[in-house]
Coordinates of C-alpha atoms in Angstrom, one line a residue:
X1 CA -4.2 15.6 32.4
X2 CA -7.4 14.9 30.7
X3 CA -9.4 17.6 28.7
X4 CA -11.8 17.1 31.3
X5 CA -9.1 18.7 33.6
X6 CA -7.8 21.4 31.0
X7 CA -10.1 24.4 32.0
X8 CA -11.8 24.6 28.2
X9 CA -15.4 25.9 28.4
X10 CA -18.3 23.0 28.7
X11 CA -19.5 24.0 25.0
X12 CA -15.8 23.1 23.4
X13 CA -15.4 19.9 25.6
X14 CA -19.1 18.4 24.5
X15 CA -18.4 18.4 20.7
X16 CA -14.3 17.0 21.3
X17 CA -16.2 14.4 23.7
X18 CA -18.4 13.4 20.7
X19 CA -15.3 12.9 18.9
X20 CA -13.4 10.4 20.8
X21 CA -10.6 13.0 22.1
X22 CA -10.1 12.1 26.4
X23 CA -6.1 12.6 26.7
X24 CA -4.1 15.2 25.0
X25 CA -1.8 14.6 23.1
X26 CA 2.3 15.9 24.1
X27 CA 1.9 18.6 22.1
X28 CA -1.9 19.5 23.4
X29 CA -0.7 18.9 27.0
X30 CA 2.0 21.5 26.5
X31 CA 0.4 24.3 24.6
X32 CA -3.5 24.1 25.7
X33 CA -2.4 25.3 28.9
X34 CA -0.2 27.7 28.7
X35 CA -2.5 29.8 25.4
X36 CA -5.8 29.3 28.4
X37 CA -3.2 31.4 31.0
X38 CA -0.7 33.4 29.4
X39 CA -0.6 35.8 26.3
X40 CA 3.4 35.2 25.7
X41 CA 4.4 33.9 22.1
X42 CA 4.7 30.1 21.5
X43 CA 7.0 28.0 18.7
X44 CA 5.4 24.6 18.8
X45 CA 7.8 21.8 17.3
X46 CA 6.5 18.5 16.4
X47 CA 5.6 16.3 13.8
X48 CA 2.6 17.0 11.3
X49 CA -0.3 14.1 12.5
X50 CA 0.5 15.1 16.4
X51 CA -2.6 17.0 16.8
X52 CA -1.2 20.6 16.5
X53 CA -4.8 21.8 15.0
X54 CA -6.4 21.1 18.4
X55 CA -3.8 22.2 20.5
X56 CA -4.2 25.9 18.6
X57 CA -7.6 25.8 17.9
X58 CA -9.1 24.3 21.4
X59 CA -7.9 27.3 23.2
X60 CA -8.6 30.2 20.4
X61 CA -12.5 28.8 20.5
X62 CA -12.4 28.9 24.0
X63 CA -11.0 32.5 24.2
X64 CA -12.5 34.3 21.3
X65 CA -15.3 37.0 21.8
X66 CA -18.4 35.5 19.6
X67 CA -20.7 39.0 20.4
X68 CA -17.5 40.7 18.8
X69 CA -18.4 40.3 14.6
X70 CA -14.6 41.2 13.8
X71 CA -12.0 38.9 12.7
X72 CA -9.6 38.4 16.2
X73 CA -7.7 35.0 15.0
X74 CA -5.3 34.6 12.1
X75 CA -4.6 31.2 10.6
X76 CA -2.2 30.4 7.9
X77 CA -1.3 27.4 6.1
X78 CA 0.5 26.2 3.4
X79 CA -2.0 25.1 1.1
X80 CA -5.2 24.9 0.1
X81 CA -6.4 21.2 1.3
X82 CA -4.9 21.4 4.8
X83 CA -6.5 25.4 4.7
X84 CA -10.0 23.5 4.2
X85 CA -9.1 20.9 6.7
X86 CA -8.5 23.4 9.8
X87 CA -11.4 25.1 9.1
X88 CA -13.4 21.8 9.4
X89 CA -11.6 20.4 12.5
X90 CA -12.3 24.4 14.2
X91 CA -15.8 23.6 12.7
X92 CA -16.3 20.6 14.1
X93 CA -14.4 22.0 17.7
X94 CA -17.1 24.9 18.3
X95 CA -19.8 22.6 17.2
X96 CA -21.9 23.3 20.0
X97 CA -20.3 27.6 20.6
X98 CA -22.8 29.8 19.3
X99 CA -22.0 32.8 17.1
X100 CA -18.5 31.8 16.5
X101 CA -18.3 32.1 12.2
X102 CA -14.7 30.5 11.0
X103 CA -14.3 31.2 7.4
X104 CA -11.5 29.2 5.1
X105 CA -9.8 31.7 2.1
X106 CA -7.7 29.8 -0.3
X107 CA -6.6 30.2 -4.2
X108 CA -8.3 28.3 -7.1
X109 CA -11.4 29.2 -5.9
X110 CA -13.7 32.7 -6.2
X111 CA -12.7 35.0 -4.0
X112 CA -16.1 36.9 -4.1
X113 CA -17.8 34.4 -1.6
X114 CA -15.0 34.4 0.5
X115 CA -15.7 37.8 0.9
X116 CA -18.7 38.1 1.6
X117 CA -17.9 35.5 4.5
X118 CA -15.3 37.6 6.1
X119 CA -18.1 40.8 5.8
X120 CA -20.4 39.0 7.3
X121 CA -18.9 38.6 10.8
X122 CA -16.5 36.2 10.9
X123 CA -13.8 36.2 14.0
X124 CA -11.7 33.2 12.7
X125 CA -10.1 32.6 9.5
X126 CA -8.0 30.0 7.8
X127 CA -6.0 30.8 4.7
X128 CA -2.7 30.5 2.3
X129 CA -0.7 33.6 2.7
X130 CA -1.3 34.5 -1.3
X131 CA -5.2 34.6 -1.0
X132 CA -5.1 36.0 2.6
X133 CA -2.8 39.3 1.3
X134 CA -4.8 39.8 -1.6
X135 CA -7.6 40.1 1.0
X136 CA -6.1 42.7 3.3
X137 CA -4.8 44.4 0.2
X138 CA -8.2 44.9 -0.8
X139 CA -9.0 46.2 2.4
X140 CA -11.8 43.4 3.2
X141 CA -9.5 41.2 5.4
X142 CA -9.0 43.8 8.5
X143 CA -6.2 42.6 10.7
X144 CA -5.0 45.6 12.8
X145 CA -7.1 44.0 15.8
X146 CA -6.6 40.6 15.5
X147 CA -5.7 38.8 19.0
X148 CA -3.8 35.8 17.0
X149 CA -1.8 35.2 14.5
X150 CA -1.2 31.0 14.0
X151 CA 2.0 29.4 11.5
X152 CA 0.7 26.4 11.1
X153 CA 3.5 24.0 9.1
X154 CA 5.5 27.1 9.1
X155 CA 8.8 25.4 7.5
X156 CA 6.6 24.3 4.6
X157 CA 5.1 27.2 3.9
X158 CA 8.7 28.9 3.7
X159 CA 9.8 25.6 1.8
X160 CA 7.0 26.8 -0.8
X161 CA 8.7 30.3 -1.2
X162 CA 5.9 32.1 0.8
X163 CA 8.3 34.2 2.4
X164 CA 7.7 37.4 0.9
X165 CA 3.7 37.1 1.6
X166 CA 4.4 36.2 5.4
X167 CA 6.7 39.3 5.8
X168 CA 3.8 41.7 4.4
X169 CA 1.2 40.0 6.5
X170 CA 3.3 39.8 9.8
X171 CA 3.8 43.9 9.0
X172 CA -0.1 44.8 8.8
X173 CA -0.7 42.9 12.3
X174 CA -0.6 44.9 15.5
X175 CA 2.7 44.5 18.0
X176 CA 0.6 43.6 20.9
X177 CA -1.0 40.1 19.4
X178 CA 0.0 36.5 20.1
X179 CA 1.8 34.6 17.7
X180 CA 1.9 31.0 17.7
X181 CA 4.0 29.3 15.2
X182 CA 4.1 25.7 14.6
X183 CA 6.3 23.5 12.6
X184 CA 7.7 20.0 11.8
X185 CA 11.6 21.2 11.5
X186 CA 13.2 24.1 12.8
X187 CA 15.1 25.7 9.6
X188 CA 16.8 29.1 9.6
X189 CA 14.4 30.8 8.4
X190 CA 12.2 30.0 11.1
X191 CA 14.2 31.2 13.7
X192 CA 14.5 34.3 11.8
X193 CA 10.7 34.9 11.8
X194 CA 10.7 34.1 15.3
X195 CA 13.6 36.6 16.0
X196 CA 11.9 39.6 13.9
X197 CA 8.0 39.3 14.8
X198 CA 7.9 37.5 18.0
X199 CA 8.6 38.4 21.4
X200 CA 10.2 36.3 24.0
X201 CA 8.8 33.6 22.2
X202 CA 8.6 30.2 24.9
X203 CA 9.7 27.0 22.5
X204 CA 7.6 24.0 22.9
X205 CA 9.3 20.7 21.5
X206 CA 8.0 17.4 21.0
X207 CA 10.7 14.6 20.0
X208 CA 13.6 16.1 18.5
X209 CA 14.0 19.3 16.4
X210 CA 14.4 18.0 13.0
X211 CA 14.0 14.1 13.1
X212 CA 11.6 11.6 12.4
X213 CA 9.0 9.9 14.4
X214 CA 9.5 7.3 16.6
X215 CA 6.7 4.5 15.9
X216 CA 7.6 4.6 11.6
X217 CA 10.0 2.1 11.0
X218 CA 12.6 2.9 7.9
X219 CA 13.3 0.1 5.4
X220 CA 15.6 0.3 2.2
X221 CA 15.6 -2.0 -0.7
X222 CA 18.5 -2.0 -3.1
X223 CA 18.0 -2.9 -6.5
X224 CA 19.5 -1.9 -10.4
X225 CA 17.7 1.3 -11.0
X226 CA 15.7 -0.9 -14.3
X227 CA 14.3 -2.8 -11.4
X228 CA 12.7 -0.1 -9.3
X229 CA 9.3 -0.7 -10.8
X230 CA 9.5 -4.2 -9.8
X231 CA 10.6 -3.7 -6.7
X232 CA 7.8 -1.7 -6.1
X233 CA 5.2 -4.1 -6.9
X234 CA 7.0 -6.6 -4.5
X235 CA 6.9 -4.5 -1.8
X236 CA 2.7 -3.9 -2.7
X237 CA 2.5 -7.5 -3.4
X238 CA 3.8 -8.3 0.2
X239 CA 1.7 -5.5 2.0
X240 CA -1.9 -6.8 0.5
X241 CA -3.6 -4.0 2.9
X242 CA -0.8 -0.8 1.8
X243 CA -2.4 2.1 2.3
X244 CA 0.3 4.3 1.3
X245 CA 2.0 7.1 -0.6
X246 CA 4.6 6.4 -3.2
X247 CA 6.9 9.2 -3.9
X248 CA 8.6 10.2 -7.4
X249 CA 11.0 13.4 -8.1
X250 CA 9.7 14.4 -11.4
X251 CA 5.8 14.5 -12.6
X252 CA 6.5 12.3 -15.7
X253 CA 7.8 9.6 -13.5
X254 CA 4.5 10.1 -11.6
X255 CA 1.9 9.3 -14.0
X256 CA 4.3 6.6 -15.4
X257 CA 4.4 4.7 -12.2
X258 CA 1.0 5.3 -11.8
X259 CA 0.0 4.5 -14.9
X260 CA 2.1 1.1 -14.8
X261 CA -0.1 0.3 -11.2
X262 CA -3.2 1.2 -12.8
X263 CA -2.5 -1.4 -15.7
X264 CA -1.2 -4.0 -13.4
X265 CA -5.0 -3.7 -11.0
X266 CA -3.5 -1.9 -8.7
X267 CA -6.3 1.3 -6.8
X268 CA -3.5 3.6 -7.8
X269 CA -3.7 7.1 -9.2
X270 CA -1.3 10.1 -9.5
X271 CA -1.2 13.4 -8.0
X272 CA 0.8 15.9 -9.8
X273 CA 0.8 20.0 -11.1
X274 CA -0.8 19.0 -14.3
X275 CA -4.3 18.0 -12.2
X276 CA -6.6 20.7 -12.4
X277 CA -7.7 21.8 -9.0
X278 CA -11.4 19.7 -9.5
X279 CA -9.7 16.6 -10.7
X280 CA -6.7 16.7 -8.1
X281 CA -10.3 17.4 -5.5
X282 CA -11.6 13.8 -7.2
X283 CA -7.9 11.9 -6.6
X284 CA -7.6 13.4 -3.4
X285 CA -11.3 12.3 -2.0
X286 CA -10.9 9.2 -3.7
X287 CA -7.6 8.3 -1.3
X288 CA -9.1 9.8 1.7
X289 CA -12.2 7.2 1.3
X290 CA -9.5 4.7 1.3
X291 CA -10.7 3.9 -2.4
X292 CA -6.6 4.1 -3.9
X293 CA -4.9 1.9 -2.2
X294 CA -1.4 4.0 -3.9
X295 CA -1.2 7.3 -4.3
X296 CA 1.5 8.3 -6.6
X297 CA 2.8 11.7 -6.1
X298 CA 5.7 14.5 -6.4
X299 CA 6.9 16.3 -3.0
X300 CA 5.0 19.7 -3.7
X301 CA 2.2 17.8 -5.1
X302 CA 1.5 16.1 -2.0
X303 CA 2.1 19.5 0.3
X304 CA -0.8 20.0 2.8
X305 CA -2.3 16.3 1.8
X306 CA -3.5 15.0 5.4
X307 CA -4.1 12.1 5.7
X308 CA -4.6 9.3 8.9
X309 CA -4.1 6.2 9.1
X310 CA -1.3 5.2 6.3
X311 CA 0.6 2.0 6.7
X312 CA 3.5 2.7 4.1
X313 CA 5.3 5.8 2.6
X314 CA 7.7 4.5 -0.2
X315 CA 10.4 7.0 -1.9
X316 CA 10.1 5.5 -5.2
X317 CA 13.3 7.7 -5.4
X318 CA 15.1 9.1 -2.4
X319 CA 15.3 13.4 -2.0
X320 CA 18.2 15.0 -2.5
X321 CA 17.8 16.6 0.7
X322 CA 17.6 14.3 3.7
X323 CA 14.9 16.5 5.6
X324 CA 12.8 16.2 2.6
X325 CA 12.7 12.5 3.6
X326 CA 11.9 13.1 7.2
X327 CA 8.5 15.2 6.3
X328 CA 7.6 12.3 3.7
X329 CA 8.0 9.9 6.4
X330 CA 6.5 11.8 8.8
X331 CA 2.8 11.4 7.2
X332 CA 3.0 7.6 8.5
X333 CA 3.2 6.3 11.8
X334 CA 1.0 9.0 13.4
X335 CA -0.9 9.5 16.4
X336 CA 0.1 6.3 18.2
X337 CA 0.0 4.4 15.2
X338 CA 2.8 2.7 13.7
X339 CA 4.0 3.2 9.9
X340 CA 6.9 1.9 7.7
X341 CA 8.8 4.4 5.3
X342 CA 10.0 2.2 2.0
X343 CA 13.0 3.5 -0.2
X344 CA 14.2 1.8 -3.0
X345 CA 17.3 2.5 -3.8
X346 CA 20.3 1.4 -6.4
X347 CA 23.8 0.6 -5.1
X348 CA 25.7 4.2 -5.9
X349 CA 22.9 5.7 -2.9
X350 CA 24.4 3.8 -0.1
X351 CA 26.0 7.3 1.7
X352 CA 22.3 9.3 1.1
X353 CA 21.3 6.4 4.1
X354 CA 23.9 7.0 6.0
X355 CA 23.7 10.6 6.1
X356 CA 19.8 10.1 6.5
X357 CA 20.4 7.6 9.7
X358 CA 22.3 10.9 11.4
X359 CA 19.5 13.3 11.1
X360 CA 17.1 10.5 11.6
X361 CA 19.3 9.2 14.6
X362 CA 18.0 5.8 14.4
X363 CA 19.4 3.1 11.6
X364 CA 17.5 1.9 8.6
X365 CA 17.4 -1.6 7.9
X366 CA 18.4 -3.0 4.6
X367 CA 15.5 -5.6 3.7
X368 CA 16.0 -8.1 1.0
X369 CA 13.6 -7.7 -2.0
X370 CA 11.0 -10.8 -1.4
X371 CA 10.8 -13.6 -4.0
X372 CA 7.8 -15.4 -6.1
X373 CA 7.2 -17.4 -3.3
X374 CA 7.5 -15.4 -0.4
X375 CA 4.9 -13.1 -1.9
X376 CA 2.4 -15.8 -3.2
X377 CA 2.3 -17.3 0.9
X378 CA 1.7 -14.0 1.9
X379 CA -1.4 -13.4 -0.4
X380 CA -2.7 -16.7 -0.2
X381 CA -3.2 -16.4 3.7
X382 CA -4.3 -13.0 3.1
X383 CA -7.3 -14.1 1.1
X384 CA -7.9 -17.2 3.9
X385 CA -7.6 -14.5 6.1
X386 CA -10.1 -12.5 4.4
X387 CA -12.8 -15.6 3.5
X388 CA -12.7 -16.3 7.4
X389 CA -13.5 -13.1 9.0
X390 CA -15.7 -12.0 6.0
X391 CA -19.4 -11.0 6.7
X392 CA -22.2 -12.8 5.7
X393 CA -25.7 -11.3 4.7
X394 CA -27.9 -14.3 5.2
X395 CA -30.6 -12.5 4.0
X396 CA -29.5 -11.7 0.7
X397 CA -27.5 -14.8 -0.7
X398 CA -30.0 -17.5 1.0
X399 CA -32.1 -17.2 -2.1
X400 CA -29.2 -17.9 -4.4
X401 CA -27.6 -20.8 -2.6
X402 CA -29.7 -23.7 -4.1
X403 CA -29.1 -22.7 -7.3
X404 CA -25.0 -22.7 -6.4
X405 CA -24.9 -25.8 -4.6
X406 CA -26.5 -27.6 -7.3
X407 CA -23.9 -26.3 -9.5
X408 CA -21.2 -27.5 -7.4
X409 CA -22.1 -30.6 -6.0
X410 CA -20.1 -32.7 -8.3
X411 CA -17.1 -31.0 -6.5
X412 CA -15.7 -32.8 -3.3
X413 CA -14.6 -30.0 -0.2
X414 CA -10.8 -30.0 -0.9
X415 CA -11.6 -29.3 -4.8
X416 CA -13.7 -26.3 -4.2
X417 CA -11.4 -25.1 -1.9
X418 CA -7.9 -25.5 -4.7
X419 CA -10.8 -23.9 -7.1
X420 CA -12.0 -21.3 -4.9
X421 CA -8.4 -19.9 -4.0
X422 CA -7.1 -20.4 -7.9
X423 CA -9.8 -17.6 -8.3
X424 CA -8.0 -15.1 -6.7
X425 CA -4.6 -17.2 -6.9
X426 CA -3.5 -18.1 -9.9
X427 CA -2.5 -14.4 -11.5
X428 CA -0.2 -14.4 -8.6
X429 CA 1.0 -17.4 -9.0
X430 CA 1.3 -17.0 -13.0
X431 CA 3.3 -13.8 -12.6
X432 CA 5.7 -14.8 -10.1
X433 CA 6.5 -18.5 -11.4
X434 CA 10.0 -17.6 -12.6
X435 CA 10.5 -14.1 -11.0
X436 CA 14.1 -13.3 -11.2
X437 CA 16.4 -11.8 -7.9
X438 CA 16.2 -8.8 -7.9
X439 CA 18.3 -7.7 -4.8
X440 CA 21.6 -5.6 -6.2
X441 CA 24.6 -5.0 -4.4
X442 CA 24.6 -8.0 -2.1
X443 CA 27.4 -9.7 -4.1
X444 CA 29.3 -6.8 -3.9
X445 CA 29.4 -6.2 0.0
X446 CA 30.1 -9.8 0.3
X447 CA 33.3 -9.5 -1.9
X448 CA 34.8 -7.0 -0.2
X449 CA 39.0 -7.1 -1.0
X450 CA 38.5 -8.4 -4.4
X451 CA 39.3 -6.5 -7.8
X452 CA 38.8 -2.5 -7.3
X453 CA 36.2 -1.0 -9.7
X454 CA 38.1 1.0 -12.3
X455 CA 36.8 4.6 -11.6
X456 CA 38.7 7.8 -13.3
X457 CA 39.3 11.0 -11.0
X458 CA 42.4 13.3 -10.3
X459 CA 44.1 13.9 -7.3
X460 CA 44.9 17.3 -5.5
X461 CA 47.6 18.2 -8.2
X462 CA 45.3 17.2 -10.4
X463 CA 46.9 14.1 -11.8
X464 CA 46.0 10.9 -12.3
X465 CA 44.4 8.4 -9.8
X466 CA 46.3 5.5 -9.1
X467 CA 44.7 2.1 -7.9
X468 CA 45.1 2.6 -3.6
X469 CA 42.2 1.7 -1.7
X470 CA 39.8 4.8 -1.5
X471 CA 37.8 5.9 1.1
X472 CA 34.4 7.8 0.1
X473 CA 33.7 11.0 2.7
X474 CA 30.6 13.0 3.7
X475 CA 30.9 16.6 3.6
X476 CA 28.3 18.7 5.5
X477 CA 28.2 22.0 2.9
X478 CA 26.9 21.9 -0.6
X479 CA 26.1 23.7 -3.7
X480 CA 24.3 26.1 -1.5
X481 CA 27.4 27.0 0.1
X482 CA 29.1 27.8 -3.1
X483 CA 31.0 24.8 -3.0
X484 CA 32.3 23.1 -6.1
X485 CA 34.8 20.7 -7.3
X486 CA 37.5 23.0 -7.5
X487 CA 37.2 24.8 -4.4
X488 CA 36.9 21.4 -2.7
X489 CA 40.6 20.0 -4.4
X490 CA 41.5 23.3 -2.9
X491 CA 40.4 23.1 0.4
X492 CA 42.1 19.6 0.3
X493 CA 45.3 20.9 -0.5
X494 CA 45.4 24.2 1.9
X495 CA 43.6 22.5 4.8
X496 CA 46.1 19.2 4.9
X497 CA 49.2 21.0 3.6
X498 CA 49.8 18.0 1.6
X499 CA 49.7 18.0 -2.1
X500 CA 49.4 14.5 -3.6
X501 CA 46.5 13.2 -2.1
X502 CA 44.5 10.7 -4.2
X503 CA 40.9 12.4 -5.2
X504 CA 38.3 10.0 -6.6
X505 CA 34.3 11.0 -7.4
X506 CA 33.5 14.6 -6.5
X507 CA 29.7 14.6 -5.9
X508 CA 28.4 17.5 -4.8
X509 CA 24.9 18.5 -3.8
X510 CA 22.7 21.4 -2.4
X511 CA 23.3 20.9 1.2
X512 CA 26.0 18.4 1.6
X513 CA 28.5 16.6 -0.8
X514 CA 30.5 12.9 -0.7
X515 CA 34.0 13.0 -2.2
X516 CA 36.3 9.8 -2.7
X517 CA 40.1 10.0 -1.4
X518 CA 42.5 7.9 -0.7
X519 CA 42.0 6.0 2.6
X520 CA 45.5 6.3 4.3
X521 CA 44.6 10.4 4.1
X522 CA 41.2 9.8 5.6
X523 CA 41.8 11.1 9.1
X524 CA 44.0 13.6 8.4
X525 CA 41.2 15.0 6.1
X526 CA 38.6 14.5 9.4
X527 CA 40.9 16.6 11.4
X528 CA 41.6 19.2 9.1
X529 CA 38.4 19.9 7.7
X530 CA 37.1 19.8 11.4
X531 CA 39.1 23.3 12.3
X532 CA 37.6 25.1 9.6
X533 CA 34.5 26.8 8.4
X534 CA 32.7 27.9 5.5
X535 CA 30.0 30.6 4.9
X536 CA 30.0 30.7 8.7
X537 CA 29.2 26.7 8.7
X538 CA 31.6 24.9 10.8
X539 CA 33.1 22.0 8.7
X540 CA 32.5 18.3 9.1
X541 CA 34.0 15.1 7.5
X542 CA 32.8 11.9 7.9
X543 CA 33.3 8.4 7.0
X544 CA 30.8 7.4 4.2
X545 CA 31.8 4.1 3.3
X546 CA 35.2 2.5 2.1
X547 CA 36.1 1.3 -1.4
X548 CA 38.1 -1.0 -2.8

């Protein structure tokens, strides 16, 4: 199907003509039809940069009543930048529709012209649930007749604790509307939504519920956490055109590492919750021009940031929670494009990949840190590359050439050349003359069966640990789960019936935990732990990686 073939009105499909769209995307194809024809409630999965805007807002343009001057469509976002972006892309979608007013209502900003926008006639509008509520608490936002009410990157929004604020919007709407909600993952609380306020809702799924898209390729680097920084500039070093997003789990570590790219001539800059909202505007516009080449920023920082195009994403650090890392590298590799999610890791982080390969279903390959020279060929042919398909204005350096040749002419044509690319060169070169490895853990995974690492633990009476080889397990419940180390020894004892098994490291996080046993007990533990449950959570053990 075409859009051509999609039954939109001739007004919609001019201004999408003028901007390149011809096929739809899966996600168009599957939900443009179904809103033109049906009123019945939709849950659209699929990735963010799949082109869910157009396949919501197409149709809603199409069916809205322009003569009617009363809000009839309902859209709500996470956060203020992708708020502004919908309400441009429906902008630039009814182009050519006359009549139809789409107003955008966001935080940080005053609400008095936003109000004056809704009064004067608007039928679509675009808005974070804590600025939309205040509205309809004040009674100027009027949504007892709306048509449609659109999620858009629902499981963010709940990941932002907007909960509360959707549950007192959803209860001012009327029972009879449409409600379409779209989102990346498909978390509890999602279905929960869906259960309460939508009615034989049809489920519309692109890829896989909860994994990551196909055409981004997932690299790890492992290094000694003092050489993440350098790592980092490697991996920029080796990517001369990254366009990317570097990711940090504190704000500090943010403008440090932005800080330390700046100083090194890196197009770098930070984006964190100390920005006010005009200087976070400046960062943001600056990256979207493509004039950062890095963007350094924290997870809720970067929420609602949309932007095409990237080549890289790099976890500086990775999340605690693996689905954390499958939105962060979802924003590469987007509509057709391919992208490459970077984490640097150090060697105790080797079960976090492993536990993101299951969600991601797809492995992640471990790359070896590049060296001086690797990274010096690699910019040297980047800057031939860049000389040879470089544009010439005739017109304005003609008048300076004499001048420049005369300067030169002592030089032969292999001299200019060495002098031309030292220009660039030599800082390169300079920098990297004695660069040190800095791959970690390689030496270790060769040596596996030499001396054990000395670690301290206790076993499930609570004794010593001895020296046995160990065998280090993945847990699938967490902190959140009310699961801590005691519980665990417990569950140990009462789930094997055995009482002097060998208990290394207990690490225990949110949503999952690794623990370290010893490996003669390891499937016993699997099959133990695999007939219970916990908080309703059916248990699951798996193999993490061995130890000895």
């Amino acid at each position: 199907m075409t859009f051509l073939e999609s039954g939109l009105e001739p007004n919609v499909l001019r201004a999408i003509e003028e901007l390149g769209f011809v096929t739809p995307t899966p996600i168009q194809a599957k939900t443009i039809p179904h809103l033109l024809s049906s009123d019945q409630d939709i849950v659209a999965l699929a990735q963010t940069g799949t082109g869910k805007t157009a396949a919501f807002g197409l149709p809603i343009i199409h069916l809205v009543h322009t003569e009617l001057k009363t809000v009839q469509a309902l859209i709500l976002c996470p956060t203020r930048e992708l708020c502004i972006q919908i309400a441009s892309d429906m902008a630039n979608f009814s182009k050519y529709v006359p009549g139809l007013d789409i107003v955008s209502v966001y935080g940080g900003a005053p609400i008095g012209p936003q109000i004056k926008s809704i009064k004067s006639g608007a039928q679509i509008v675009v808005g974070t649930p804590g600025r939309t509520l205040d509205l309809i608490n004040r009674g100027v936002l009027k949504v007892d007749i709306i048509q449609w009410v659109v999620f858009d990157e629902a499981d963010e929004m709940l990941n932002m604790g907007f909960k509360e604020d959707l549950d007192e919007i959803l209860k001012t709407t009327p029972p009879e509307k449409q409600t379409l909600l779209f989102s990346a993952t498909m978390p509890a609380e999602i279905s929960r939504i869906a259960k309460k306020y939508m009615t034989d809702a049809l489920e519309f799924s692109v890829g896989k519920k909860n994994a990551g898209a196909e055409n981004v390729i997932h690299e790890y680097y492992m290094v000694h956490a003092r050489d993440r920084y350098s790592a980092l500039k490697r991996i920029a070093d080796m990517n001369p055109k990254i366009y990317g997003i570097v990711f940090c789990r504190t704000r500090q570590e943010t403008k440090d590492v932005a800080d330390h790219l700046i100083n090194d001539g890196y197009n770098a800059d930070a984006l964190h919750g100390d920005l006010s909202q005009p200087q976070r505007d400046l960062v943001m516009n600056k990256f979207r021009q493509g004039h950062l080449h890095m963007l350094v920023a924290t997870d809720v920082a970067a929420r609602g940031l949309d932007v095409n195009d990237l080549t890289h994403v790099i976890n500086y650090n990775l999340p605690d929670d693996p689905e954390v890392y499958v939105h962060r590298s979802g924003r590469t590799g987007r509509a057709g494009k391919n992208g490459v999610s970077v984490s640097i890791i150090h060697t105790r982080e080797k079960g976090k990949i492993k536990q993101i390969e299951r969600i991601l279903n797809k492995q992640m390959e471990h790359k070896m840190v590049p060296g001086g020279r690797a990274i010096c060929e690699k910019q040297l042919f980047n800057l031939v590359d860049t000389v040879e398909n470089i544009t010439v204005d005739d017109q304005q350096i003609d008048k300076y050439l004499p001048v420049v040749y005369k300067k030169l002419e002592w030089l032969s044509r292999e001299d200019l050349i060495k002098r031309f690319l030292s220009v660039e060169f030599n800082r390169f070169l300079e920098y990297y003359k004695n660069a040190p490895d800095l791959n970690a853990g390689v030496k270790e995974e060769r040596s596996e069966g030499g001396k054990s690492e000395r670690r301290r633990g206790k076993s499930a009476k609570g004794g010593k640990r001895g020296n046995s080889n160990m065998s280090r397990l993945f847990l699938n419940v967490g902190s959140i789960d009310k699961l801590n180390p005691a519980k665990l020894i417990g569950m140990i004892n009462d789930f094997t019936q055995v009482r002097n098994i060998e208990i290394g490291e207990i690490d225990i996080k949110k949503k999952y935990a690794f623990f370290e046993v010893d490996s003669s007990y390891e499937s016993t533990i699997i099959k133990s732990f695999g007939r219970h449950s916990l908080k309703g959570r059916k248990l699951n053990v798996e193999v993490a990686q061995k130890i000895r």
